Short mmCIF file of C-alpha atoms in Angstrom, two decimals:
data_model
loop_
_atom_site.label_atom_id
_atom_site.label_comp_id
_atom_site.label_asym_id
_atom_site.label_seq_id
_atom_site.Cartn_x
_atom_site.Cartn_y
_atom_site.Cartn_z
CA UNK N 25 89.24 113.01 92.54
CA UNK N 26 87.29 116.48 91.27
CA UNK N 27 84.92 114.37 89.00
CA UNK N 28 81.99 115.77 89.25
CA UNK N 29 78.82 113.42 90.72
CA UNK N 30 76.58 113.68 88.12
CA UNK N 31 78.88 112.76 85.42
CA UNK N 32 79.64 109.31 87.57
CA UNK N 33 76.16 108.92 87.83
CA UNK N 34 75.85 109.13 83.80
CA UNK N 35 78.26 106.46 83.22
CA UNK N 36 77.00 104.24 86.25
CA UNK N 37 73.63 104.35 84.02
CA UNK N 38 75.46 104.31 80.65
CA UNK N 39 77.44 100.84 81.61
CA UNK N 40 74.03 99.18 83.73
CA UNK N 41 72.09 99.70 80.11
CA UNK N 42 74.58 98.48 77.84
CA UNK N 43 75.61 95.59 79.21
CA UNK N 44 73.95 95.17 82.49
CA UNK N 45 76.75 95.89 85.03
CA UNK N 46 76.14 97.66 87.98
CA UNK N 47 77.81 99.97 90.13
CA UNK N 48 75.21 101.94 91.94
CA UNK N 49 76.17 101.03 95.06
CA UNK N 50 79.77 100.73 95.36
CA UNK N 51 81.84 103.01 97.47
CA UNK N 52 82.01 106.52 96.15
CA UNK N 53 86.03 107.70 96.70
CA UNK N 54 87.22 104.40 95.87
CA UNK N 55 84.76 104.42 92.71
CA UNK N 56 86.12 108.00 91.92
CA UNK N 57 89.22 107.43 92.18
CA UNK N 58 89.15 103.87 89.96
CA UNK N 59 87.58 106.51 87.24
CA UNK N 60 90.12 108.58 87.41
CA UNK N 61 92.71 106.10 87.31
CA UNK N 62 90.90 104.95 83.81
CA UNK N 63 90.77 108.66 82.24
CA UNK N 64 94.31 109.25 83.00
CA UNK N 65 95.44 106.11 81.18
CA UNK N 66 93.17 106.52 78.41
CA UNK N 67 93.58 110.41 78.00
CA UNK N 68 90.16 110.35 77.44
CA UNK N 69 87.62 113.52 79.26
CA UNK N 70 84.45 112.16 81.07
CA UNK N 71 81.98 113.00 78.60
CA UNK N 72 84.25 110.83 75.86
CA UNK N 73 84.24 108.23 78.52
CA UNK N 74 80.67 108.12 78.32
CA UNK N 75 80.08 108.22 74.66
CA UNK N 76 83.18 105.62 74.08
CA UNK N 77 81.47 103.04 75.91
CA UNK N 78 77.73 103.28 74.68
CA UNK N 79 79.13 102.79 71.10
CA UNK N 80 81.94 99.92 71.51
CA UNK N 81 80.98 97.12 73.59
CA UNK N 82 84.56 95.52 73.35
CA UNK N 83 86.05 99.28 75.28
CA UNK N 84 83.20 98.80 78.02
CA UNK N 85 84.16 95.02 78.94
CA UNK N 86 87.85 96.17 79.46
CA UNK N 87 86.64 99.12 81.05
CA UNK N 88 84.61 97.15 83.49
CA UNK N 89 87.68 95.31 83.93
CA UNK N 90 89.53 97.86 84.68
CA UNK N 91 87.67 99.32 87.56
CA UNK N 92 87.46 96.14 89.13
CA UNK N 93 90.23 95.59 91.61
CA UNK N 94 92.39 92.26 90.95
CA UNK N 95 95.26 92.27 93.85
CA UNK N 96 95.52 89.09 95.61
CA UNK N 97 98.31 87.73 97.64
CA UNK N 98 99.35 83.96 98.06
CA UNK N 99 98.66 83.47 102.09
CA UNK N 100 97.54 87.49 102.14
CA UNK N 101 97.62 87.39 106.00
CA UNK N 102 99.16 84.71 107.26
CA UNK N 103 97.49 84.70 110.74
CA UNK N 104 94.44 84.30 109.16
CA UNK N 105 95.24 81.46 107.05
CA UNK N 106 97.05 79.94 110.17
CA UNK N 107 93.46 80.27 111.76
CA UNK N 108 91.52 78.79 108.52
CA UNK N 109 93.92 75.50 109.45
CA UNK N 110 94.03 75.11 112.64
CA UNK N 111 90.33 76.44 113.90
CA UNK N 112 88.05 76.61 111.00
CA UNK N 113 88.66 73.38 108.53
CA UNK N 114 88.85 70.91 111.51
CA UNK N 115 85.30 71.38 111.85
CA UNK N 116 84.56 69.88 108.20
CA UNK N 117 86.99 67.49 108.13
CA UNK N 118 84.78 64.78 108.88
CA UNK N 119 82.07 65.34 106.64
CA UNK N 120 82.57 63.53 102.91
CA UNK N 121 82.48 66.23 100.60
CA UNK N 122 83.65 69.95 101.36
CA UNK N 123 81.79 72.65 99.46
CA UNK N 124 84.48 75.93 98.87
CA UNK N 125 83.93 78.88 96.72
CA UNK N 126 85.96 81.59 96.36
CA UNK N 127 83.98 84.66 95.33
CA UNK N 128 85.72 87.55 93.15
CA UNK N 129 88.83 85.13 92.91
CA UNK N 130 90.97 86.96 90.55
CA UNK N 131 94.04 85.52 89.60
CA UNK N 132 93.49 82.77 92.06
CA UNK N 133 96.25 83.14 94.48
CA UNK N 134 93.95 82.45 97.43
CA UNK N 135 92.70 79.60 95.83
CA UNK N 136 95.44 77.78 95.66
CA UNK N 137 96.61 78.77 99.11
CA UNK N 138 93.28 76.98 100.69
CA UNK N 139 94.41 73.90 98.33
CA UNK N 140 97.51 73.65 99.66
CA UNK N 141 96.30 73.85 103.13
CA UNK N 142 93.74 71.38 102.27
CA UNK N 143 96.53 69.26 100.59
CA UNK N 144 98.15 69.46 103.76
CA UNK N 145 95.21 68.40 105.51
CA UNK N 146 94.34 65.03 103.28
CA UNK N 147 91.64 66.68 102.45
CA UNK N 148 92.03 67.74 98.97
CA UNK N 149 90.27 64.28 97.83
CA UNK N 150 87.33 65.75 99.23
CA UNK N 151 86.60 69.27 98.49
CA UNK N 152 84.60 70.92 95.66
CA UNK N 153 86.25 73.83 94.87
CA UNK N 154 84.37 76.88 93.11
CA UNK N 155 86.08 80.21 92.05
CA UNK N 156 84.17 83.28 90.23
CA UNK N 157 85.30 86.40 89.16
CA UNK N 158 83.70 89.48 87.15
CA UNK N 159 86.95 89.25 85.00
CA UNK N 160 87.73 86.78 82.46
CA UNK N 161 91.44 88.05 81.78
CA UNK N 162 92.03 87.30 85.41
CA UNK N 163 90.51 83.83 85.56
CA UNK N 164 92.19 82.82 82.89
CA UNK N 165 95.31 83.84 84.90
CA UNK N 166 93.86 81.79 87.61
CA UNK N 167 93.42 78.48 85.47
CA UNK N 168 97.11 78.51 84.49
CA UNK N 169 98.46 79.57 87.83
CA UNK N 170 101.01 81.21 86.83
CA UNK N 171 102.66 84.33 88.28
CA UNK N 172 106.07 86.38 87.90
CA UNK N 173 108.72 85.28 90.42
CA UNK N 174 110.32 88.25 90.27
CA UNK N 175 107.19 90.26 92.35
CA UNK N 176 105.96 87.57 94.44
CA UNK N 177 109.07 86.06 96.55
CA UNK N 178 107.53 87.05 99.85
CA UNK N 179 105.08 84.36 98.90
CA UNK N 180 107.12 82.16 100.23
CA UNK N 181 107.56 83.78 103.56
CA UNK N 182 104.26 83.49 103.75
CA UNK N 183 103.94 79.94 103.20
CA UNK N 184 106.59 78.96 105.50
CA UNK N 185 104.70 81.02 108.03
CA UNK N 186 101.01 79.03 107.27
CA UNK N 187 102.60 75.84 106.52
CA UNK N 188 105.67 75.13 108.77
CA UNK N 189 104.55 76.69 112.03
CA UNK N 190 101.54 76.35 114.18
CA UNK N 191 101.00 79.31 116.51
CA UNK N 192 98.51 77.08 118.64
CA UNK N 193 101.27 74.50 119.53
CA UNK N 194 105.41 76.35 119.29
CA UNK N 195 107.00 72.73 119.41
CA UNK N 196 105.32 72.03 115.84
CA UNK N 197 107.16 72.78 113.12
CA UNK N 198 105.90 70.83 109.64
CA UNK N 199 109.28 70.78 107.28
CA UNK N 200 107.72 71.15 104.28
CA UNK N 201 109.19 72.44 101.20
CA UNK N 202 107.65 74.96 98.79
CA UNK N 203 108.58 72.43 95.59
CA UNK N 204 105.74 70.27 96.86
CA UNK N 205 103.11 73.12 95.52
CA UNK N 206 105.20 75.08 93.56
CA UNK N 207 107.87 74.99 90.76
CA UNK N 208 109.99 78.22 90.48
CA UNK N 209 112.40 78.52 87.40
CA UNK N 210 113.94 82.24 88.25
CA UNK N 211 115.57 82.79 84.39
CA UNK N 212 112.44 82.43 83.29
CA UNK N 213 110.62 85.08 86.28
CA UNK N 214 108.24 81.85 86.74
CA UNK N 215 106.34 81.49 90.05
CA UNK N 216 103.77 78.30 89.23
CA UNK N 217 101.38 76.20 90.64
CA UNK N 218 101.80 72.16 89.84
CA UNK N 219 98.93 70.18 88.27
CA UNK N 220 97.99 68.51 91.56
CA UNK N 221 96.56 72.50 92.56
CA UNK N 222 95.88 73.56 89.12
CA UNK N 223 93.63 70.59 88.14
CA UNK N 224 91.53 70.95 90.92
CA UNK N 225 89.53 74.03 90.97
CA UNK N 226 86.35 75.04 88.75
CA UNK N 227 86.56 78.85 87.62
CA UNK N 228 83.57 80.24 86.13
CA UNK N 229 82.82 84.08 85.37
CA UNK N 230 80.00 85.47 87.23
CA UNK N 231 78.96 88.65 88.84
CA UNK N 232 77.99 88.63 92.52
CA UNK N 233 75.88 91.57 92.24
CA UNK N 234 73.60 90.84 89.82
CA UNK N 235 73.44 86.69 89.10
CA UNK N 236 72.70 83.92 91.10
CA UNK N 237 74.42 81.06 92.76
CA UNK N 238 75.50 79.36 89.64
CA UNK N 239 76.79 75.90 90.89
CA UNK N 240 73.18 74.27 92.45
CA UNK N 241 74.45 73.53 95.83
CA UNK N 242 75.49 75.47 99.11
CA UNK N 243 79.08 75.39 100.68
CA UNK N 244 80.64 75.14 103.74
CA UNK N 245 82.89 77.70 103.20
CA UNK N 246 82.38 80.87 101.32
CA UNK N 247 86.02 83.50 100.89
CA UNK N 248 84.41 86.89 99.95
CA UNK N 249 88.02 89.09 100.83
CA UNK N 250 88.14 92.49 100.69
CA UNK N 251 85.78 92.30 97.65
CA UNK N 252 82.92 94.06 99.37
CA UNK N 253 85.29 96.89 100.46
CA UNK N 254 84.49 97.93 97.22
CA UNK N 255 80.75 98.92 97.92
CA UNK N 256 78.67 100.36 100.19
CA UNK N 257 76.69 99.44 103.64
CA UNK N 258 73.49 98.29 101.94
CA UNK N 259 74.59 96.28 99.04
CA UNK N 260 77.46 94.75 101.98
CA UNK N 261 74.28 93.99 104.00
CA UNK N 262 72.31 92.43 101.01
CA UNK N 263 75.22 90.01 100.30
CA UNK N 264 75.66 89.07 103.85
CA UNK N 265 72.33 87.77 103.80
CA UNK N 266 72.90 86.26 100.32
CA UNK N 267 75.36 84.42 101.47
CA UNK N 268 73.66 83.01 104.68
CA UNK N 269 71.20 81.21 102.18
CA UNK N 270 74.26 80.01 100.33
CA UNK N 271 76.03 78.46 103.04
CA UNK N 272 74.86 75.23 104.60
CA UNK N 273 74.01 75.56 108.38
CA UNK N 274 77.47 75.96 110.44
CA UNK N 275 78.97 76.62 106.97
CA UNK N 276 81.64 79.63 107.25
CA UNK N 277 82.00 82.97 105.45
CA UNK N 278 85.28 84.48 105.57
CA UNK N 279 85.65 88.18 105.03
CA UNK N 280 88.91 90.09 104.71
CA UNK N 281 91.25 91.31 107.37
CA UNK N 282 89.55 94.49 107.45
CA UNK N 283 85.84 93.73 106.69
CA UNK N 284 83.47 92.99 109.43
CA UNK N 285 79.80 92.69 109.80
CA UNK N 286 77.99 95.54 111.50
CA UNK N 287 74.12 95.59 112.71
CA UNK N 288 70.78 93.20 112.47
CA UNK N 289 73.14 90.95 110.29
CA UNK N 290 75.17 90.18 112.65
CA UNK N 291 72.75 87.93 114.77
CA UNK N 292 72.85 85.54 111.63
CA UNK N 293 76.00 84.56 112.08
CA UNK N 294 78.80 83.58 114.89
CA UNK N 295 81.91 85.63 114.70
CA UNK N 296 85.08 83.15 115.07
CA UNK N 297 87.84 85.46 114.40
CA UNK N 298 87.95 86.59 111.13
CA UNK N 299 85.71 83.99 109.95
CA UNK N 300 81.43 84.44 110.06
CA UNK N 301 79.70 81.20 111.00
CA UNK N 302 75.94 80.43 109.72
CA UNK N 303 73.98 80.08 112.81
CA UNK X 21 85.85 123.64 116.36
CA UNK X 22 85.93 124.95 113.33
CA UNK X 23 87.33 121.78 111.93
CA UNK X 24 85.45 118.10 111.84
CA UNK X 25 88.48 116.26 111.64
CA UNK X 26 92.84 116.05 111.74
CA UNK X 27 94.28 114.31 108.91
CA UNK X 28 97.85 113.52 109.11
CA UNK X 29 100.50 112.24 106.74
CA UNK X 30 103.81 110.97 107.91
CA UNK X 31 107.22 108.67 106.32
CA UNK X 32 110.24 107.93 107.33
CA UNK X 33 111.56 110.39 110.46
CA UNK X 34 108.16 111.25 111.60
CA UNK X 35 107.29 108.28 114.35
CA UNK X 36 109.25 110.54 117.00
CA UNK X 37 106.67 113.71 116.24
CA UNK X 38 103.60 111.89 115.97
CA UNK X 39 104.43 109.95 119.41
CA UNK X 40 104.63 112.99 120.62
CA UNK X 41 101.83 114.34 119.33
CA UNK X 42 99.33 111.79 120.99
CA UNK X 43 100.82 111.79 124.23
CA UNK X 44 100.12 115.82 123.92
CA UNK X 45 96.54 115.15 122.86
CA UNK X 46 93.88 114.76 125.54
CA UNK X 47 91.17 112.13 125.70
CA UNK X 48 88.65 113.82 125.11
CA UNK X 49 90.13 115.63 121.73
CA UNK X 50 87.17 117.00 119.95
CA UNK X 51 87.77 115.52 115.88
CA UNK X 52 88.29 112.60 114.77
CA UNK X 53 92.25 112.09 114.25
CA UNK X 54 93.30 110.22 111.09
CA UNK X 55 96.78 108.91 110.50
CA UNK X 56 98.22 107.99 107.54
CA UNK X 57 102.02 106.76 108.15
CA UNK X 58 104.08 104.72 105.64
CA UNK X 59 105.61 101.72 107.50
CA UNK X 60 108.21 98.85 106.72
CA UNK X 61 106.74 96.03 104.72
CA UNK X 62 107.24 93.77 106.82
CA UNK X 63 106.54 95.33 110.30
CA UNK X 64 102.77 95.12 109.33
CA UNK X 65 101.68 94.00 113.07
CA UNK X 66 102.16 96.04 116.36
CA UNK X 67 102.83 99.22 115.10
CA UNK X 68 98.97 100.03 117.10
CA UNK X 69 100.31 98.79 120.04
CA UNK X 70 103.69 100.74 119.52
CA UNK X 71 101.76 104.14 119.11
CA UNK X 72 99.28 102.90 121.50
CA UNK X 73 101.56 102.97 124.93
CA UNK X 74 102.15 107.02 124.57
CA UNK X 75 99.08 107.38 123.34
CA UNK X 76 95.91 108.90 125.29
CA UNK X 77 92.98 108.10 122.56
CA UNK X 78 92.85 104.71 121.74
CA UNK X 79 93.91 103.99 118.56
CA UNK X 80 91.97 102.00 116.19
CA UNK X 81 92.95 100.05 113.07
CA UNK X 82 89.39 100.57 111.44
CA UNK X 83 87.42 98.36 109.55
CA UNK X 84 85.74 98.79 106.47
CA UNK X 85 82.63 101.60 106.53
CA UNK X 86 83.90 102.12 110.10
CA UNK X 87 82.67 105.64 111.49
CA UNK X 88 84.57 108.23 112.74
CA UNK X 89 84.31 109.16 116.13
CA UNK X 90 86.41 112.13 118.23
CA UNK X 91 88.07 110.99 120.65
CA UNK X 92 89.88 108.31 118.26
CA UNK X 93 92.93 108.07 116.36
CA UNK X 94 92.53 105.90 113.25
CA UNK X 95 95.34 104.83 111.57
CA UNK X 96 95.34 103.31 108.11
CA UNK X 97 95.84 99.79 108.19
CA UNK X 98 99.03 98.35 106.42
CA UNK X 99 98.30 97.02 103.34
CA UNK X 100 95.44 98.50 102.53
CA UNK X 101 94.47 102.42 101.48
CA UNK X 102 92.15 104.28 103.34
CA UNK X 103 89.34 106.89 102.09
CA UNK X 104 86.95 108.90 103.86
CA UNK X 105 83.56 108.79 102.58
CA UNK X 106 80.97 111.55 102.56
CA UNK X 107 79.49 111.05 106.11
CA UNK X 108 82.49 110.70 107.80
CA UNK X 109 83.17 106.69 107.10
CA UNK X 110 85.99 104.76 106.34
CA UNK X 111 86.65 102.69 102.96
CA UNK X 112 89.36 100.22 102.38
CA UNK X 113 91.02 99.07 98.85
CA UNK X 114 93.37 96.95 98.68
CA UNK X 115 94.21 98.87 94.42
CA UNK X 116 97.93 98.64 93.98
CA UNK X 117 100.39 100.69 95.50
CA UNK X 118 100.64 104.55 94.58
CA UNK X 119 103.67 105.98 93.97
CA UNK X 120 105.34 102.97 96.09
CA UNK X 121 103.06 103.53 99.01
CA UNK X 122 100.01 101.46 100.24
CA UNK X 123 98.52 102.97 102.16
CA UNK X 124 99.42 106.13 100.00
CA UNK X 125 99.08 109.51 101.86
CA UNK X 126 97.54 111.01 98.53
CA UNK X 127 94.61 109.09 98.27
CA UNK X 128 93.12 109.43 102.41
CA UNK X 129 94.12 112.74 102.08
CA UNK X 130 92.21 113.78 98.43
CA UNK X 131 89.12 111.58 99.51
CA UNK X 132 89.10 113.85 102.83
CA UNK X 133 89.91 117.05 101.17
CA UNK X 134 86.55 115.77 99.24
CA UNK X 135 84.85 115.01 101.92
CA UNK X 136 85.16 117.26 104.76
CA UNK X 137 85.99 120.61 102.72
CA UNK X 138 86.60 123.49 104.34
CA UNK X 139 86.20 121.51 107.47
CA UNK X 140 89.82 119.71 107.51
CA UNK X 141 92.86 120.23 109.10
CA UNK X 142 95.94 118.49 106.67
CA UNK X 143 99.15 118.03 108.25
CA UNK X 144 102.33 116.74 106.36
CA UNK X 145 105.31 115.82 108.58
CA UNK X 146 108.85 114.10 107.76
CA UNK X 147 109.37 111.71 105.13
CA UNK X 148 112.09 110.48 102.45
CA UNK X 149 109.35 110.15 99.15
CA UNK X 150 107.01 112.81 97.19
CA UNK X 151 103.55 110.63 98.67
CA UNK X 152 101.00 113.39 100.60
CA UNK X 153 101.88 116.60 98.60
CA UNK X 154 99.40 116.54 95.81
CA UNK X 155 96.80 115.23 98.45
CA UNK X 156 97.69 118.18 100.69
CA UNK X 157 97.04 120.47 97.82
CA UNK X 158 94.02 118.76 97.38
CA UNK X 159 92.70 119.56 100.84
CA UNK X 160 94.13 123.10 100.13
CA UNK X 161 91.97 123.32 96.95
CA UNK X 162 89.02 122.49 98.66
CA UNK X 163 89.14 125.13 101.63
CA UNK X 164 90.82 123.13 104.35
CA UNK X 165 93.79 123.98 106.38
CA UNK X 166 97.02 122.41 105.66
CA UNK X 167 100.28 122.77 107.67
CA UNK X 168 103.36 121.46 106.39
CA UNK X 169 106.76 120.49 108.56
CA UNK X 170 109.29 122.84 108.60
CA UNK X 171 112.02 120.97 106.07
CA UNK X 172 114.64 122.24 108.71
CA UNK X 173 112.87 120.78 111.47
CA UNK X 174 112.10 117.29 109.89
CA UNK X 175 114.19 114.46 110.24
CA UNK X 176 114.22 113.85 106.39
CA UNK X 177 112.82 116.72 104.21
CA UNK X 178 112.06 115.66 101.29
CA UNK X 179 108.00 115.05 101.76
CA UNK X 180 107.79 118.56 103.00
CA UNK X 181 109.64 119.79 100.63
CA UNK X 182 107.71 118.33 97.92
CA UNK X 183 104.83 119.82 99.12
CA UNK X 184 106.27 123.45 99.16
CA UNK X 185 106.98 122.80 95.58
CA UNK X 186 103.47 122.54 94.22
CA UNK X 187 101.22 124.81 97.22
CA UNK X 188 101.57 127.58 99.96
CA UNK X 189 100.66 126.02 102.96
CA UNK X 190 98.60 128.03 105.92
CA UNK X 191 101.63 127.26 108.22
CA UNK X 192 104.96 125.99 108.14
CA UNK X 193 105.91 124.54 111.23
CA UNK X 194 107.74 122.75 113.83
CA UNK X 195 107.11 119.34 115.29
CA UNK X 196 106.82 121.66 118.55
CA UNK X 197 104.93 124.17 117.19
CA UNK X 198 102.21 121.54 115.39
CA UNK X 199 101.70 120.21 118.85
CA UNK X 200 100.63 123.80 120.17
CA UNK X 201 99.02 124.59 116.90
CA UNK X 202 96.39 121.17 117.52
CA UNK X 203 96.15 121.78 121.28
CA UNK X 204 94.95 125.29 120.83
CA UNK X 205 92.30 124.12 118.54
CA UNK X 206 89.15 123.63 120.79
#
């Protein structure tokens, strides 16, 4: 937390020549504190920070990966995901094709909890689902699906919370079991996904900040969650409006619990609980 | 004031104090007053409204790059942890748990001590783990104020305590005493 400035500066620059990363405008204390994090582990001081990663390229891609963030939930927030069903996705349900991407995915949990709702839904048949991340080691997570048991048990509160109960209508109750989505084999700490989830998504590395859309089309439904917590006001503002040219027109972004939009942006979009709509 | 904003760290055995403590308050409190309380996992909704009722500020859950305002309380939202930026902003992370504790008392606390200096008032109440003492000394470092619980006064000691270990507080005091202590402050 006593890093100096300067020295974070240096190996902002350092990284953004090397290998084109960048991290000028992320959130300072968070930033700070993610560096710290990675000179305590590696017992290394700043200044061998710095030199370690101009001179092996292999040390600065896990580096990068380890600043990133990668905690994800399945159903993080129920209420929100309770919303996503019953007020959001009933306004594409009609269309033929559903365009979803998931931006800074990691290990995919929320992925597969919008397939399951859209499972739920019929309309898996119909959606196009995208999911990028800065880090390969947790996309490759993400492709298998596969996560401890052991850790993630209130998972399945969670799901019985999104997928058995509707909070717009108490006499609803949807008996559906977990094994439909999801085979757990406790000896062997296994919380997994089945195939009908697994096959479905496309996961592709690619950094928000600096590349492009990657996929050639726009979406109806963007999930950016408490990724952009991560940096600061302007570069927030520039993705908003990034992603207002990525969405189609009444296409939805959907921030974070947390996250909101705050000045001129806002009169680009329609706020609809925790979801942004494209006006 | 000489300060431009209360930070305040609480666990298990502090809810009692810190209700107390913002029905003391006025409304028109002059800095910004930041909690950063450790709750049950799964009692991650209405704990607001639960501090809310004795409560003369409102309190806000804040967004991310929310600013701070006096005549707020803004307490960490569950799940997440909470830094103050230079500026006097909010910034969320949703990083793993530190030392069991997301939000971890450490982290608002170090990023404050950071950011406000000299200009911070740190207070450590009642709790049963070792989260908020090495963020306390941080503020300490830095040329803020820091007060910790009296272990004899808190319902479980061991977060003051811990704190004693590693710095020399400005104050040790009572629950009662903290409430004079922030109502003199004008």
């Amino acid at each position: 937390m006593s890093l100096e400035t300067d020295k974070i500066q240096e190996f902002i620059t350092t990284i953004k020549q090397h290998a084109g990363y960048d991290f000028n405008d992320y959130s300072e204390r968070s930033f700070a504190r993610r560096i710290d994090r990675i000179l305590v582990d590696s017992k290394l001081s700043m200044d061998d920070l710095i030199i370690k990663v101009k001179k092996d390229a292999d040390f600065l891609e896990q580096t990068v990966k380890n600043i990133t963030v990668n905690t994800t939930e399945l159903f993080r927030d129920p209420e929100v995901w309770q919303s996503i069903r019953y007020r959001i996705l009933p306004r594409y349900e009609s269309q033929n094709v559903i365009n979803i991407w998931h931006v800074g995915s990691s290990t995919g949990q929320e992925v597969y909890s919008m397939l399951i709702l859209l499972n739920e839904m019929n309309l898996l048949d119909k959606a196009k689902v995208f999911a990028t991340d800065l880090n390969t080691d947790v996309l490759e997570v993400a492709k298998k699906g596969e996560y401890k048991y052991r850790y993630n048990k209130e998972y399945l509160i969670n799901f019985d919370k999104v997928i058995k109960e509707n909070p717009y209508n108490y006499d609803e109750y949807n008996n559906v079991p977990y094994e439909d989505y999801i085979t757990i084999d406790k000896n062997r700490d296994l919380f997994a996904m089945k195939p009908l989830l697994t096959k479905k998504p496309i996961f592709r590395k690619h950094d928000i900040i600096t590349e492009t859309n990657i996929f050639n089309t726009k979406f109806d439904i963007i999930f950016c969650r408490n990724v952009l917590i991560y940096f600061n006001s302007n570069l927030q503002n520039r993705l908003f409006e990034y992603f207002h040219n990525q969405l189609f027109k009444n296409g939805c972004l959907i921030l974070g619990a947390h996250e909101s939009m705050l000045g001129p942006i806002t009169a680009k979009y329609r706020k609809k609980g925790s979801a942004y709509i494209k006006k | 004031m000489s300060y431009k904003a209360v930070i305040i760290g609480g666990s298990a055995g502090s809810f009692q104090i810190i209700t107390a403590l913002l029905s003391a308050l006025p409304k028109n409190y002059s800095v910004p007053v930041i909690l950063c309380l450790h709750r049950l996992k799964h009692i991650r909704k209405g704990f607001d409204d639960a501090l809310s009722i004795k409560s003369n500020m409102p309190i806000i859950e804040p967004t991310d790059k929310e600013h701070l305002k006096p005549g707020f309380i803004y307490l960490a939202p569950a799940n997440y942890h909470m830094y103050i930026e230079l500026g006097g902003f909010i910034a969320l992370s949703t990083e793993p748990p530190v030392n069991h504790s997301r939000p971890s008392i450490d982290l608002s606390f170090a990023s404050a001590a950071y950011s406000y200096k000299n200009k911070l008032l740190g207070i450590l109440l009642s709790g049963a783990n070792k989260d908020g003492a090495y963020g306390l000394k941080r503020i300490k470092d830095e040329g803020g104020t820091v007060i910790v619980q009296d272990p004899k006064d808190a319902q479980v000691a061991t977060m003051p305590e811990t704190a004693l270990d590693i710095l020399s507080p400005d104050y040790i005091l009572s629950s009662k005493q903290i409430i004079e202590f922030l109502l003199k402050l004008k």
